[in-house]
Amino acid sequence: MEEALLEIIAALREGAVGGRNADAAADAVWLDKLVRRHNRAAHDGTRRVAKRRLLPFYLHVRSTEPERWAAWDVSDEVDAALVRLLQAKPRRTASGVATITVLTKPWPCSGDCVFCPSDIRMPKSYLADEPACQRAERCWFDPYLQVAARLAALTDMGHVTDKVELIVLGGTWSDYPASYQRWFIGELFCALNASDEERTRKAATRRARYETAGLPRERNEVPRAAADVQQRINSGELGYNEAWKLVYGTAPAPLEPLDPGWSGIAALHRANETAAKRVVGLVVETRPDLITPESCRDLRALGCTKVQIGIQSLRDDLLAVNGRAITGARIAQAMALLRLFGFKSHVHFMVNLLGADPAADIADYRRLVTDPAFLPDEVKLYPCCLVESARLTECFEGGQWRPYSEEELVDVLAADVLATPPWTRISRMIRDISATDILVGNKKTNLRQIVEAAVEVSGAVVAEIRSREISIAGAEVSDLVLETIPYHTANTEERFLQWVTPEGKIAGFCRLSLPEQPPHATPNERAANATPNEHATRVILSERSESEDLPAAGTPEKPEAMIREVHVYGKVAALHRTGEGTQHLGLGRKLVEEACRQAAEAGYHAANVISAVGTRVYYRNLGFQDNGLYQRRPLP
């Protein structure tokens, strides 16, 4: 292994491969030939050298054997080129942050959607074969272990993990007890606040406790009782919640979750502000009907910056027939509340639901991205598919539902892509459901590429964010132009500020929200008939009666602007270092300054920012002061 690595270092030192502007495909071919040559030289048929092991070996020597590493005489430039050459899956951090997805434990769900999978090994709506679910199950759904495992994997692949976005999945976050929510989030921060050595040691101790308790964690170790219960779910004999009681209702907990309380959460947040691995985004998912001013306040107290909500459709008739106990009006209210609290909205939208047709699906999505009552920031655009544990099976067998043909599906999704405005990002078009779990429906993992090819053939211009991201390519800062795209929602004026290249690629953006109704409401005003704006304002500004240590946000006498997101693309740059892409070059600062200038020009006397815990120091350096659940900067 070392011999091959030294040959790579020598080639990089001579500039023969892996330069900053080198062609990635050519580098990969060169590396593959080198690996095969060294394995052939062993003459024993073994693969002593493997691409996936080269970088972990190098990083291990660099961090634990300083004398050996010094003997290799690796300059900073060669070190960066080596990591770049050996890095696996570079798009993992192409959005500018290292994303870590974790799952909560299986738990009863207050919903009963027709299309939703019911895998008793997982939280409602998730399947055990999905990659994130496999990782969670191997970690017994322990949040600390999930973070530790993912950090180790990303580091071994050569990714910088100084800035982390945490995505908490598990069906409906708001269904879990408040004490579990605080424990789960607290453990995520504990794992990120720890040193690498401390994290490794604590993770080993936890694993030992689970193993001593005899809890299964591998799919072939799942108790037969759970498999029997799953069969009863699939046959329609049991619902998910009934099955949950049988499998988990009386099971003892090997690791009792200890509620840190709001004061404990605040302490963990303060530690993360200067930690080596800082949380620059925290995402949870829930349902629109559970979005209230009170739940929004609690999400902010946990450090949440983005909320995923399962909308699926805006049509009341379609929602009803699919078992969604929600209406379009309630969805609109949820969207308005998320904006007022500064959250980024990430909605789940499905085509081919029970009772849908292609033309109606296209019209429904167009309403989502054009009606001021909605206008999400991000969308997961899924085609409905049939899995064995979903109640949709009966509808398929009875002839009430059929999957769209591939041509119909691509036509619908292509129309949706073209309807998406430049301030909205379509993050996904499929779920990571294994083809073996899908009985009927799309099984192609490259569906998005098929849709994009259809759009390209049409010659139409795509405006949505993901198709315009500079990704790992980077951009010349001198070529970037700052543009502002204004649009109106039901309760705010939004301004989407974006850095774009001459080709229209996006290098960074800022979401500025200007509330159209001044937050003057007091706790006693119009209590029975308060609008979402007024109700939300009272909650934002109020003390928590059940927890005195949660700070209030102050009482502004005039409307205040809200910066809901600042994001700069390019490869992740380590904290306080300039990387290869566009990060740490002042683009984010200029976005914030321009947003504040526009807010002041529009008559707002202060700007708030829904900062993530790990970005508080950054915003303090830009003149923002801590102000309850947000950070605030007076405007001239």
XYZ file of C-alpha atoms in Angstrom:
636
model
C 0.000 0.000 0.000
C 2.766 2.424 0.965
C 4.736 1.726 -2.202
C 1.738 2.607 -4.369
C 1.031 5.716 -2.307
C 4.615 6.950 -2.609
C 4.438 6.530 -6.382
C 1.256 8.643 -6.446
C 2.919 11.320 -4.285
C 5.932 11.404 -6.605
C 3.706 11.810 -9.657
C 1.789 14.620 -7.994
C 4.997 16.323 -6.968
C 6.159 16.259 -10.604
C 2.789 17.570 -11.784
C 2.158 14.475 -13.887
C -1.340 13.910 -12.567
C -3.977 15.400 -10.266
C -3.394 19.092 -10.959
C -6.042 21.609 -9.927
C -7.368 21.851 -13.462
C -6.707 18.241 -14.395
C -9.415 16.218 -16.067
C -11.040 14.026 -13.396
C -11.731 11.166 -15.808
C -8.103 11.076 -16.964
C -6.889 11.090 -13.363
C -9.214 8.188 -12.529
C -7.900 6.144 -15.466
C -4.297 6.820 -14.422
C -5.039 5.803 -10.830
C -6.834 2.635 -11.906
C -3.862 1.553 -14.022
C -1.480 2.166 -11.128
C -3.595 0.082 -8.725
C -3.880 -2.827 -11.180
C -0.135 -2.740 -11.904
C 0.756 -2.979 -8.204
C -1.699 -5.824 -7.643
C -0.325 -7.765 -10.646
C 3.178 -7.331 -9.267
C 2.195 -9.240 -6.117
C 1.868 -12.467 -8.195
C -0.489 -14.010 -5.644
C -3.876 -12.991 -6.993
C -4.638 -10.760 -4.014
C -5.777 -7.132 -4.204
C -3.286 -5.698 -1.765
C -3.855 -2.225 -3.138
C -7.402 -0.897 -3.379
C -8.480 2.615 -4.319
C -10.941 2.783 -1.442
C -8.172 1.961 1.059
C -5.476 4.317 -0.199
C -6.934 7.524 1.229
C -7.837 6.083 4.676
C -4.306 4.678 4.911
C -2.783 8.041 3.976
C -5.005 9.983 6.400
C -4.214 7.530 9.201
C -0.463 7.949 8.715
C -0.800 11.741 8.456
C -2.691 11.962 11.749
C -1.049 9.241 13.869
C 2.490 8.735 12.539
C 4.061 12.195 12.116
C 7.619 10.919 11.621
C 6.604 8.484 8.904
C 4.495 11.116 7.188
C 7.300 13.685 7.403
C 9.593 11.216 5.640
C 7.215 11.233 2.687
C 7.901 14.993 2.269
C 4.350 15.955 1.294
C 3.847 19.672 0.660
C 0.505 21.387 1.270
C -0.087 21.546 -2.479
C 0.636 17.841 -2.977
C -1.463 16.967 0.069
C -4.476 18.799 -1.383
C -3.952 17.212 -4.803
C -3.646 13.742 -3.270
C -6.900 14.059 -1.328
C -8.574 15.424 -4.451
C -7.350 12.490 -6.534
C -8.295 9.769 -4.047
C -11.526 11.297 -2.775
C -14.577 9.079 -3.223
C -17.923 10.498 -4.360
C -16.900 14.180 -4.538
C -20.538 15.320 -4.951
C -21.170 14.358 -1.314
C -19.878 17.787 -0.295
C -20.361 19.649 -3.579
C -23.187 21.738 -2.119
C -20.744 23.358 0.274
C -21.389 21.295 3.416
C -20.995 17.709 4.603
C -24.465 16.214 4.966
C -25.168 13.647 7.681
C -28.560 11.938 7.581
C -29.829 10.201 10.717
C -33.061 8.374 11.569
C -35.183 8.371 14.676
C -36.339 5.061 16.114
C -39.555 3.297 15.019
C -42.530 5.057 16.593
C -46.336 5.144 16.204
C -47.522 7.512 13.476
C -50.569 9.744 13.798
C -51.154 9.527 10.039
C -52.482 6.694 7.892
C -51.630 7.422 4.266
C -52.647 4.921 1.595
C -49.278 4.985 -0.188
C -47.061 4.940 2.896
C -44.856 1.859 3.553
C -45.214 0.131 6.933
C -41.878 -1.555 7.655
C -41.999 -2.432 11.355
C -38.187 -2.308 11.542
C -38.258 1.362 10.575
C -40.050 4.610 11.392
C -43.301 4.888 9.427
C -42.811 5.509 5.675
C -39.225 4.189 5.583
C -37.932 0.825 4.370
C -35.041 -1.170 5.787
C -33.234 -1.400 2.431
C -32.844 2.373 2.056
C -29.160 3.322 2.622
C -29.748 5.743 5.508
C -32.061 3.181 7.123
C -29.419 0.471 6.891
C -26.904 2.738 8.596
C -29.396 3.639 11.334
C -30.319 0.013 12.005
C -26.653 -0.964 12.323
C -26.394 1.771 14.963
C -29.579 0.747 16.807
C -31.016 4.145 15.793
C -28.672 5.748 18.329
C -28.061 9.364 17.204
C -24.536 9.530 18.615
C -23.484 6.318 16.875
C -25.064 7.379 13.591
C -23.090 10.635 13.551
C -19.857 8.911 14.590
C -20.200 6.285 11.859
C -21.043 8.796 9.138
C -18.218 11.161 10.097
C -15.737 8.287 9.925
C -17.033 7.218 6.511
C -16.907 10.737 5.059
C -13.413 11.296 6.428
C -12.201 8.010 4.941
C -13.580 9.154 1.571
C -11.533 12.351 1.818
C -14.295 14.831 2.595
C -13.912 17.851 4.840
C -16.373 17.588 7.736
C -15.836 20.925 9.487
C -19.272 22.171 8.410
C -22.129 19.727 8.826
C -25.774 19.796 7.830
C -27.791 17.400 9.970
C -30.879 15.883 8.352
C -33.161 14.125 10.823
C -35.557 11.699 9.159
C -38.100 9.363 10.673
C -41.572 10.134 9.386
C -43.200 12.688 11.666
C -40.831 14.396 14.095
C -43.672 16.063 15.991
C -45.156 12.664 16.924
C -42.193 11.855 19.182
C -42.244 12.919 22.854
C -40.598 16.276 23.552
C -38.100 14.620 25.908
C -36.992 12.214 23.144
C -36.680 15.111 20.686
C -34.380 16.999 23.043
C -32.347 13.866 23.820
C -31.967 12.976 20.134
C -30.828 16.461 19.076
C -28.606 16.748 22.136
C -26.815 13.523 21.236
C -26.185 14.758 17.704
C -24.476 17.843 19.100
C -22.581 15.767 21.682
C -21.094 13.671 18.888
C -20.063 16.697 16.852
C -18.677 18.599 19.849
C -16.411 15.687 20.848
C -12.836 15.290 19.680
C -12.156 12.467 17.213
C -10.552 10.370 19.961
C -13.358 10.997 22.446
C -16.018 10.236 19.819
C -14.370 6.952 18.864
C -14.007 5.903 22.491
C -17.581 6.796 23.456
C -19.010 5.122 20.351
C -17.190 1.890 21.214
C -18.613 1.984 24.742
C -22.130 2.483 23.455
C -21.858 -0.310 20.949
C -20.716 -2.622 23.714
C -23.784 -1.721 25.797
C -26.159 -2.528 22.944
C -24.370 -5.763 22.146
C -24.356 -6.797 25.811
C -28.101 -6.200 25.921
C -28.418 -8.679 23.050
C -30.188 -6.273 20.710
C -30.070 -7.240 17.017
C -28.755 -4.699 14.543
C -28.125 -6.647 11.338
C -30.943 -7.621 9.009
C -30.246 -11.325 9.414
C -30.477 -10.928 13.202
C -33.946 -9.389 13.278
C -36.145 -11.516 15.588
C -38.529 -13.921 13.940
C -41.336 -12.278 15.914
C -40.811 -9.044 13.981
C -40.836 -10.940 10.681
C -44.110 -12.604 11.629
C -45.629 -9.262 12.572
C -44.459 -7.776 9.265
C -46.282 -10.499 7.403
C -49.457 -9.638 9.307
C -48.989 -5.990 8.269
C -48.523 -6.978 4.628
C -51.663 -9.093 4.687
C -53.703 -6.218 6.090
C -54.368 -7.911 9.419
C -52.438 -5.306 11.420
C -51.835 -1.598 11.060
C -48.387 -0.127 11.736
C -49.314 1.280 15.139
C -50.847 -2.001 16.303
C -47.753 -3.853 15.134
C -45.505 -1.346 16.881
C -47.164 -2.140 20.220
C -46.507 -5.842 19.715
C -42.833 -5.434 18.797
C -41.694 -2.419 20.813
C -44.437 -1.597 23.293
C -42.961 -3.547 26.208
C -39.329 -3.831 25.083
C -36.828 -2.529 27.700
C -34.484 0.260 26.649
C -30.767 -0.644 26.965
C -29.848 3.019 26.902
C -32.375 5.204 28.673
C -32.669 8.558 26.862
C -31.869 11.306 29.350
C -33.665 14.560 28.598
C -31.046 17.348 28.746
C -33.783 19.985 29.099
C -33.723 23.303 27.314
C -30.773 24.502 29.402
C -28.795 21.421 28.383
C -29.606 21.986 24.703
C -28.485 25.625 25.018
C -25.188 24.531 26.596
C -24.522 22.042 23.786
C -25.276 24.767 21.257
C -22.790 27.144 22.875
C -20.104 24.456 22.756
C -20.753 23.821 19.076
C -20.284 27.499 18.193
C -16.508 26.977 18.401
C -16.285 23.206 17.892
C -14.131 21.629 15.205
C -17.275 20.265 13.538
C -20.011 22.875 13.488
C -23.667 22.461 12.632
C -24.436 24.838 9.769
C -27.917 23.434 9.175
C -30.417 21.259 11.035
C -33.381 19.741 9.205
C -36.351 17.797 10.567
C -39.436 16.429 8.806
C -43.040 16.572 9.939
C -46.561 17.034 8.596
C -48.218 20.355 7.695
C -51.024 19.880 10.216
C -48.443 19.767 13.014
C -46.875 23.097 12.072
C -48.014 25.572 14.744
C -46.415 28.674 16.238
C -45.594 26.661 19.355
C -43.974 23.795 17.423
C -42.009 26.290 15.323
C -40.682 27.930 18.471
C -39.566 24.554 19.839
C -37.871 23.682 16.556
C -35.936 26.938 16.725
C -34.941 26.209 20.313
C -33.501 22.886 19.118
C -31.458 24.723 16.480
C -33.563 23.792 13.464
C -33.156 25.895 10.312
C -35.116 23.927 7.701
C -38.359 21.963 7.887
C -39.390 19.185 5.525
C -43.134 18.699 5.288
C -45.051 16.048 3.389
C -47.534 17.921 1.221
C -47.930 15.324 -1.578
C -50.759 17.321 -3.229
C -52.748 20.552 -2.887
C -56.055 19.039 -4.038
C -58.431 18.404 -1.146
C -60.153 15.523 -2.951
C -56.852 13.820 -3.691
C -55.588 14.322 -0.151
C -58.762 12.799 1.273
C -58.798 9.696 -0.921
C -55.115 9.063 -0.086
C -55.738 9.179 3.654
C -54.128 12.577 4.203
C -56.088 14.276 7.011
C -55.157 17.724 5.725
C -56.444 20.393 3.340
C -54.820 22.827 0.962
C -55.820 25.680 3.282
C -53.983 24.091 6.227
C -50.925 23.536 4.044
C -50.991 27.229 3.119
C -51.129 28.160 6.798
C -48.141 25.928 7.534
C -46.130 27.540 4.731
C -46.957 31.013 6.042
C -45.837 30.082 9.558
C -42.573 28.578 8.342
C -41.764 31.786 6.480
C -42.579 33.996 9.471
C -40.291 31.955 11.693
C -37.542 32.186 9.069
C -37.377 28.467 8.224
C -36.428 27.164 4.819
C -39.301 25.084 3.509
C -38.612 21.722 1.884
C -41.823 20.068 0.706
C -42.480 16.518 -0.470
C -44.730 16.372 -3.534
C -45.951 13.185 -5.227
C -47.247 12.492 -8.710
C -49.355 9.483 -9.675
C -51.240 9.352 -6.361
C -54.450 7.384 -6.029
C -57.059 9.321 -8.025
C -54.550 11.434 -9.975
C -53.951 11.754 -13.719
C -51.026 13.302 -15.633
C -52.753 16.534 -16.674
C -54.070 17.186 -13.152
C -50.650 16.410 -11.672
C -49.002 19.013 -13.896
C -51.609 21.622 -12.912
C -51.281 20.744 -9.218
C -47.502 21.210 -9.214
C -47.775 24.423 -11.178
C -50.052 25.766 -8.461
C -47.486 24.788 -5.819
C -44.748 26.872 -7.461
C -46.879 29.834 -8.630
C -49.590 30.378 -6.002
C -48.390 32.941 -3.398
C -49.892 30.773 -0.657
C -47.194 28.125 -1.190
C -43.944 28.797 -3.142
C -41.571 26.379 -1.357
C -37.819 26.840 -1.255
C -37.070 23.185 -2.031
C -39.050 20.245 -3.384
C -38.678 16.480 -3.275
C -40.664 15.461 -6.334
C -41.517 11.768 -6.075
C -43.483 9.399 -8.291
C -45.804 7.200 -6.242
C -44.804 3.535 -6.314
C -46.292 0.436 -4.757
C -44.597 -1.460 -1.935
C -46.041 -4.553 -0.316
C -46.724 -3.058 3.117
C -48.735 -0.082 1.803
C -52.546 -0.022 1.786
C -52.296 1.070 -1.856
C -51.828 -2.637 -2.661
C -55.565 -3.208 -2.287
C -56.312 -0.287 -4.628
C -53.947 -1.682 -7.252
C -55.409 -5.159 -7.032
C -58.917 -3.698 -7.233
C -58.077 -1.642 -10.312
C -58.476 1.779 -8.637
C -54.824 2.738 -9.147
C -52.261 2.114 -11.852
C -48.727 3.395 -12.269
C -48.041 5.864 -15.069
C -46.143 4.544 -18.044
C -42.560 5.747 -18.295
C -43.556 8.168 -21.064
C -46.380 9.627 -18.967
C -44.171 9.924 -15.892
C -41.318 11.615 -17.748
C -43.722 14.047 -19.414
C -45.196 15.049 -16.042
C -41.821 15.479 -14.338
C -40.341 17.369 -17.292
C -43.278 19.796 -17.196
C -42.755 20.205 -13.448
C -39.050 20.948 -13.878
C -39.802 23.634 -16.454
C -42.462 25.184 -14.196
C -40.065 25.485 -11.244
C -38.904 29.083 -10.617
C -35.265 30.118 -10.107
C -35.622 30.435 -6.316
C -36.719 26.806 -5.856
C -34.524 23.688 -5.807
C -35.751 20.229 -6.804
C -33.561 18.164 -4.527
C -34.708 14.676 -5.553
C -36.931 12.805 -8.002
C -36.819 9.340 -6.470
C -36.509 7.835 -3.027
C -33.765 5.342 -2.221
C -36.247 2.480 -2.234
C -34.699 -0.773 -3.443
C -36.090 -2.103 -6.718
C -36.776 -5.377 -4.923
C -39.171 -3.552 -2.575
C -41.112 -1.894 -5.407
C -43.896 -4.128 -6.646
C -45.209 -1.699 -9.256
C -43.974 1.687 -10.425
C -40.723 3.343 -11.412
C -37.632 1.295 -10.558
C -35.089 3.321 -12.511
C -32.556 4.981 -10.254
C -31.525 7.351 -13.066
C -35.027 8.770 -13.490
C -33.787 12.306 -13.032
C -31.260 11.912 -15.837
C -34.009 10.581 -18.104
C -36.184 13.598 -17.286
C -33.305 16.029 -17.803
C -32.566 14.447 -21.178
C -36.201 14.952 -22.199
C -36.060 18.581 -21.120
C -32.815 19.112 -23.032
C -34.365 17.706 -26.210
C -37.199 20.198 -25.861
C -34.693 23.060 -25.914
C -36.437 24.823 -23.019
C -34.483 26.747 -20.386
C -34.449 25.286 -16.869
C -34.472 27.835 -14.050
C -34.566 25.690 -10.886
C -31.542 25.850 -8.614
C -30.086 22.338 -8.698
C -29.648 22.350 -12.464
C -27.696 25.617 -12.193
C -25.375 24.847 -9.270
C -21.672 25.213 -10.007
C -21.140 22.009 -7.983
C -17.511 20.853 -7.832
C -16.491 22.864 -10.880
C -16.083 26.147 -9.015
C -16.169 29.569 -10.630
C -14.025 32.629 -11.211
C -15.168 35.191 -8.657
C -14.411 38.048 -11.030
C -16.998 36.650 -13.466
C -19.850 36.546 -10.938
C -22.732 39.011 -10.991
C -25.116 39.637 -8.091
C -28.771 39.552 -9.147
C -31.993 40.007 -7.181
C -35.244 38.216 -8.037
C -38.239 39.562 -6.063
C -41.486 37.636 -5.630
C -44.520 37.842 -3.335
C -45.991 35.197 -1.059
C -49.259 35.397 0.859
C -47.621 37.146 3.813
C -44.176 38.366 2.729
C -42.181 39.898 -0.029
C -39.286 37.583 -0.777
C -36.050 38.580 -2.464
C -33.789 35.900 -3.870
C -30.252 37.272 -4.190
C -27.955 35.121 -6.311
C -24.380 35.128 -7.534
C -24.430 33.908 -11.130
C -21.846 33.223 -13.818
C -22.159 34.559 -17.391
C -23.615 31.132 -18.295
C -26.314 31.438 -15.645
C -24.756 29.003 -13.169
C -25.387 29.819 -9.526
C -22.465 30.145 -7.091
C -24.367 31.299 -4.018
C -27.628 32.807 -2.870
C -29.468 34.522 -0.032
C -33.162 34.396 0.869
C -34.404 37.735 2.246
C -37.920 37.801 3.670
C -39.800 41.065 4.242
C -42.984 40.493 6.307
C -45.861 42.493 4.925
C -47.700 42.815 8.239
C -45.948 44.545 11.137
C -45.655 42.297 14.211
C -47.557 44.522 16.673
C -49.879 41.913 18.184
C -49.861 41.503 21.951
C -50.813 38.383 23.926
C -54.349 39.715 24.469
C -55.092 41.022 20.982
C -57.673 39.229 18.881
C -56.922 35.928 20.659
C -59.816 34.092 19.079
C -59.376 35.362 15.523
C -55.635 35.952 15.283
C -54.121 35.643 11.826
C -51.107 33.349 11.405
C -48.873 36.430 11.431
C -50.289 37.743 14.680
C -50.341 34.365 16.420
C -46.805 33.590 15.337
C -45.597 36.968 16.546
C -47.010 36.423 20.004
C -45.294 33.049 20.278
C -41.960 34.309 18.972
C -41.971 37.125 21.494
C -43.387 35.198 24.448
C -41.676 33.381 27.293
C -42.166 29.624 27.605
C -44.236 29.105 30.727
C -42.924 25.554 31.139
C -39.267 26.489 30.663
C -37.892 29.750 31.965
C -34.434 29.177 30.504
C -35.569 29.534 26.873
C -34.892 33.179 25.921
C -37.499 35.392 24.334
C -36.862 37.166 21.057
C -37.514 40.715 22.254
C -40.407 42.983 21.310
C -39.790 44.982 18.124
C -42.076 47.929 17.593
C -41.657 47.942 13.826
C -41.506 45.256 11.134
C -38.178 43.485 10.892
C -36.653 41.684 7.944
C -35.594 38.039 8.106
C -32.640 36.448 6.315
C -33.787 32.846 5.910
C -30.759 31.344 4.196
C -27.276 32.173 2.972
C -25.540 29.496 0.937
C -22.344 29.484 -1.124
C -21.621 26.525 -3.394
C -18.387 24.783 -4.269
C -16.243 22.183 -2.588
C -16.292 22.371 1.193
C -13.513 24.573 2.486
C -12.239 23.900 5.992
C -13.095 26.535 8.580
C -10.944 29.661 8.258
C -9.227 28.312 5.123
C -9.743 29.149 1.472
C -10.644 26.131 -0.622
C -10.733 25.475 -4.347
C -14.285 26.634 -4.974
C -16.119 29.786 -4.044
C -16.274 29.399 -0.279
C -14.479 31.762 2.108
C -13.987 34.352 -0.625
C -16.405 36.921 0.793
C -19.415 35.994 -1.348
C -21.571 35.170 1.665
C -20.655 38.415 3.414
C -21.543 40.441 0.334
C -24.885 38.672 0.078
C -25.690 39.551 3.696
C -24.615 43.165 3.258
C -26.739 43.550 0.144
C -29.720 41.960 1.885
C -29.389 44.375 4.794
C -29.067 47.315 2.402
C -32.219 46.299 0.537
C -34.136 45.741 3.793
C -33.176 49.184 5.064
C -34.103 50.753 1.728
C -37.506 49.051 1.979
C -38.125 50.686 5.369
C -37.188 47.898 7.774
C -35.277 49.048 10.835
C -33.622 45.705 11.670
C -32.699 42.391 10.073
C -32.908 39.039 11.816
C -31.171 35.886 10.661
C -32.227 32.301 11.388
C -28.653 31.302 11.995
C -27.597 27.732 12.569
C -25.732 27.066 15.800
C -22.410 26.713 14.019
C -22.794 29.976 12.089
C -23.502 32.260 15.059
C -19.888 33.407 15.279
C -19.908 34.205 11.561
C -22.968 36.439 11.923
C -21.614 38.123 15.042
C -18.620 39.131 12.947
C -21.081 40.687 10.487
C -22.644 42.886 13.181
C -25.499 40.640 14.320
C -26.226 40.249 18.014
C -27.803 37.289 19.772
C -31.496 38.011 20.263
C -33.436 35.091 21.683
C -33.916 32.400 19.056
C -32.393 34.527 16.277
C -29.591 36.993 15.688
C -30.449 40.607 14.974
C -28.713 43.585 13.389
C -30.076 47.134 13.522
C -30.351 48.846 10.154
C -29.672 52.535 9.506
